[in-house]
C-alpha cells in the first residue's frame, strides 16, 4: 500500500472528496461509491492481478476501486462517463503512474483501441458496474469476443444469482445461458448496502467470470442459438412448441426441430441446458437448410 495516499474506500475520505469537489452522487449514472475496503480487497483478490496484467475498469467514480487495482502494479485503464470525474481522478489517484483515465461511454468506445494491447495479449475487466446498464455492458463485452481473461464485477445480487443459475431454477434465463456460454461464473461474495455511499436499496454481489477460449457448447449457427434462447425465455410460461414461434419458426418447424433434438414439445425453456439448446439449434438449422 502506498502509505502517503489515503485509502479512498472509507466513508470519511469519500465524503471529504465529494464535498471538496462539490459532487453529488448521480442516481442517473448509477453512482454508488464503495466505502468498504474489505470489499475492494475482495474484488482485487478475485481478479488475481500482477504487474504484468492490463485491467479495464468500467466506471472508476472517484477512484475507490481504481486505487486498489493500481496498488497491485497492474496497468489500469479506467473508462468514466461522468464528465466531472476525470478531473477528480487526476487528484485522487495522483500518486499512481500506472492508471490511465479515458472519458467516455463504455458501450460506445472501441475497447481494443483504448487498451492498445499487442496482438495475442489478454486483459481483465474489473468493475463496480452501474446497475442501470449491467446487462448491456456484460453482453457487449462478451459478444465482441474481446480477448478477456477474467471479468470480476459487482452487480445486484439478483443479477448474480441469474448469471450463475442452473437449468430448472426459476432464476435460469437468457442471461444465465449467455454468461455460461462464454464463461464459467463463480460467486465471490455478497455485499450489503452499507458498503456503499449512498447505500443502494438492494444487496449486491461480486461475481468472477472466467472467460473461456472456446464457448461451453459450439452450435453450428451461434446467431440461431441465441435467437432460440431469447424466444424460449421471452415467453417463459409457454411450452417450447409455442414459445419458439417467437424466433420466427412455424409451429411445424418448431415441432420438427424439437423432435429431431429429442426434446419434448411441452417442456419449457428453463428446463433446457446449454447442450440442449445447442442440439435444438443445430436440428432447426439443418431442417431450415433442407427446406431451402
Ligand atoms: N468504481 C466506483 C466505486 O466502486 O466506488 C464507482 C462505481 S459506480 C457504481 C458506477 C460508475 O460508473 C459511476 O462512476 C458512473 O459515473 C460510471 N458510469 C455509468 N455509466 C457508464 C458508462 N456507460 N460508461 C462508463 N462509465 C459509466
mmCIF file with all atom_site columns, C-alpha atoms and ligand atoms in Angstrom, residues 29-34 57 59-61 64 79-82 85 104-106 128-130 132-133, ligand 1:
data_model
loop_
_atom_site.group_PDB
_atom_site.id
_atom_site.type_symbol
_atom_site.label_atom_id
_atom_site.label_alt_id
_atom_site.label_comp_id
_atom_site.label_asym_id
_atom_site.label_entity_id
_atom_site.label_seq_id
_atom_site.pdbx_PDB_ins_code
_atom_site.Cartn_x
_atom_site.Cartn_y
_atom_site.Cartn_z
_atom_site.occupancy
_atom_site.B_iso_or_equiv
_atom_site.pdbx_formal_charge
_atom_site.auth_seq_id
_atom_site.auth_comp_id
_atom_site.auth_asym_id
_atom_site.auth_atom_id
_atom_site.pdbx_PDB_model_num
ATOM   1  C CA  . UNK A 1 29  ? -25.402 7.312  -13.749 1.00 0.00 ? 29  UNK A CA  1
ATOM   2  C CA  . UNK A 1 30  ? -25.782 4.575  -11.142 1.00 0.00 ? 30  UNK A CA  1
ATOM   3  C CA  . UNK A 1 31  ? -23.264 6.157  -8.784  1.00 0.00 ? 31  UNK A CA  1
ATOM   4  C CA  . UNK A 1 32  ? -22.928 4.230  -5.518  1.00 0.00 ? 32  UNK A CA  1
ATOM   5  C CA  . UNK A 1 33  ? -19.377 4.595  -4.318  1.00 0.00 ? 33  UNK A CA  1
ATOM   6  C CA  . UNK A 1 34  ? -17.710 1.784  -2.406  1.00 0.00 ? 34  UNK A CA  1
ATOM   7  C CA  . UNK A 1 57  ? -12.095 -0.717 -15.144 1.00 0.00 ? 57  UNK A CA  1
ATOM   8  C CA  . UNK A 1 59  ? -16.794 3.478  -14.110 1.00 0.00 ? 59  UNK A CA  1
ATOM   9  C CA  . UNK A 1 60  ? -13.975 4.404  -11.702 1.00 0.00 ? 60  UNK A CA  1
ATOM   10 C CA  . UNK A 1 61  ? -16.143 7.044  -9.974  1.00 0.00 ? 61  UNK A CA  1
ATOM   11 C CA  . UNK A 1 64  ? -12.026 3.870  -4.964  1.00 0.00 ? 64  UNK A CA  1
ATOM   12 C CA  . UNK A 1 79  ? -13.392 4.447  -18.573 1.00 0.00 ? 79  UNK A CA  1
ATOM   13 C CA  . UNK A 1 80  ? -15.700 7.008  -16.942 1.00 0.00 ? 80  UNK A CA  1
ATOM   14 C CA  . UNK A 1 81  ? -18.821 8.531  -18.461 1.00 0.00 ? 81  UNK A CA  1
ATOM   15 C CA  . UNK A 1 82  ? -19.351 11.340 -15.943 1.00 0.00 ? 82  UNK A CA  1
ATOM   16 C CA  . UNK A 1 85  ? -14.931 12.898 -12.696 1.00 0.00 ? 85  UNK A CA  1
ATOM   17 C CA  . UNK A 1 104 ? -16.461 8.198  -22.434 1.00 0.00 ? 104 UNK A CA  1
ATOM   18 C CA  . UNK A 1 105 ? -19.230 5.636  -22.579 1.00 0.00 ? 105 UNK A CA  1
ATOM   19 C CA  . UNK A 1 106 ? -18.075 2.013  -22.308 1.00 0.00 ? 106 UNK A CA  1
ATOM   20 C CA  . UNK A 1 128 ? -18.439 -1.972 -9.766  1.00 0.00 ? 128 UNK A CA  1
ATOM   21 C CA  . UNK A 1 129 ? -20.998 -1.682 -12.530 1.00 0.00 ? 129 UNK A CA  1
ATOM   22 C CA  . UNK A 1 130 ? -23.653 0.995  -12.831 1.00 0.00 ? 130 UNK A CA  1
ATOM   23 C CA  . UNK A 1 132 ? -28.964 0.603  -14.777 1.00 0.00 ? 132 UNK A CA  1
ATOM   24 C CA  . UNK A 1 133 ? -26.915 -0.923 -17.626 1.00 0.00 ? 133 UNK A CA  1
HETATM 25 N N1  . LIG B 2 .   ? -15.892 2.330  -9.159  1.00 0.00 ? 1   LIG B N1  1
HETATM 26 C C1  . LIG B 2 .   ? -16.503 3.286  -8.269  1.00 0.00 ? 1   LIG B C1  1
HETATM 27 C C2  . LIG B 2 .   ? -16.672 2.645  -6.899  1.00 0.00 ? 1   LIG B C2  1
HETATM 28 O O1  . LIG B 2 .   ? -16.584 1.415  -6.844  1.00 0.00 ? 1   LIG B O1  1
HETATM 29 O O2  . LIG B 2 .   ? -16.892 3.360  -5.935  1.00 0.00 ? 1   LIG B O2  1
HETATM 30 C C3  . LIG B 2 .   ? -17.837 3.812  -8.791  1.00 0.00 ? 1   LIG B C3  1
HETATM 31 C C4  . LIG B 2 .   ? -18.875 2.751  -9.129  1.00 0.00 ? 1   LIG B C4  1
HETATM 32 S S1  . LIG B 2 .   ? -20.465 3.392  -9.529  1.00 0.00 ? 1   LIG B S1  1
HETATM 33 C C5  . LIG B 2 .   ? -21.475 2.032  -9.045  1.00 0.00 ? 1   LIG B C5  1
HETATM 34 C C6  . LIG B 2 .   ? -20.569 3.260  -11.316 1.00 0.00 ? 1   LIG B C6  1
HETATM 35 C C7  . LIG B 2 .   ? -19.686 4.236  -12.091 1.00 0.00 ? 1   LIG B C7  1
HETATM 36 O O3  . LIG B 2 .   ? -19.888 4.005  -13.497 1.00 0.00 ? 1   LIG B O3  1
HETATM 37 C C8  . LIG B 2 .   ? -20.002 5.704  -11.856 1.00 0.00 ? 1   LIG B C8  1
HETATM 38 O O4  . LIG B 2 .   ? -18.817 6.416  -11.659 1.00 0.00 ? 1   LIG B O4  1
HETATM 39 C C9  . LIG B 2 .   ? -20.686 6.161  -13.164 1.00 0.00 ? 1   LIG B C9  1
HETATM 40 O O5  . LIG B 2 .   ? -20.496 7.523  -13.455 1.00 0.00 ? 1   LIG B O5  1
HETATM 41 C C10 . LIG B 2 .   ? -19.986 5.252  -14.185 1.00 0.00 ? 1   LIG B C10 1
HETATM 42 N N2  . LIG B 2 .   ? -20.750 5.008  -15.427 1.00 0.00 ? 1   LIG B N2  1
HETATM 43 C C11 . LIG B 2 .   ? -22.104 4.974  -15.594 1.00 0.00 ? 1   LIG B C11 1
HETATM 44 N N3  . LIG B 2 .   ? -22.415 4.659  -16.860 1.00 0.00 ? 1   LIG B N3  1
HETATM 45 C C12 . LIG B 2 .   ? -21.240 4.477  -17.521 1.00 0.00 ? 1   LIG B C12 1
HETATM 46 C C13 . LIG B 2 .   ? -20.897 4.159  -18.875 1.00 0.00 ? 1   LIG B C13 1
HETATM 47 N N4  . LIG B 2 .   ? -21.852 3.947  -19.800 1.00 0.00 ? 1   LIG B N4  1
HETATM 48 N N5  . LIG B 2 .   ? -19.587 4.092  -19.228 1.00 0.00 ? 1   LIG B N5  1
HETATM 49 C C14 . LIG B 2 .   ? -18.613 4.313  -18.292 1.00 0.00 ? 1   LIG B C14 1
HETATM 50 N N6  . LIG B 2 .   ? -18.873 4.616  -17.005 1.00 0.00 ? 1   LIG B N6  1
HETATM 51 C C15 . LIG B 2 .   ? -20.158 4.704  -16.613 1.00 0.00 ? 1   LIG B C15 1
#
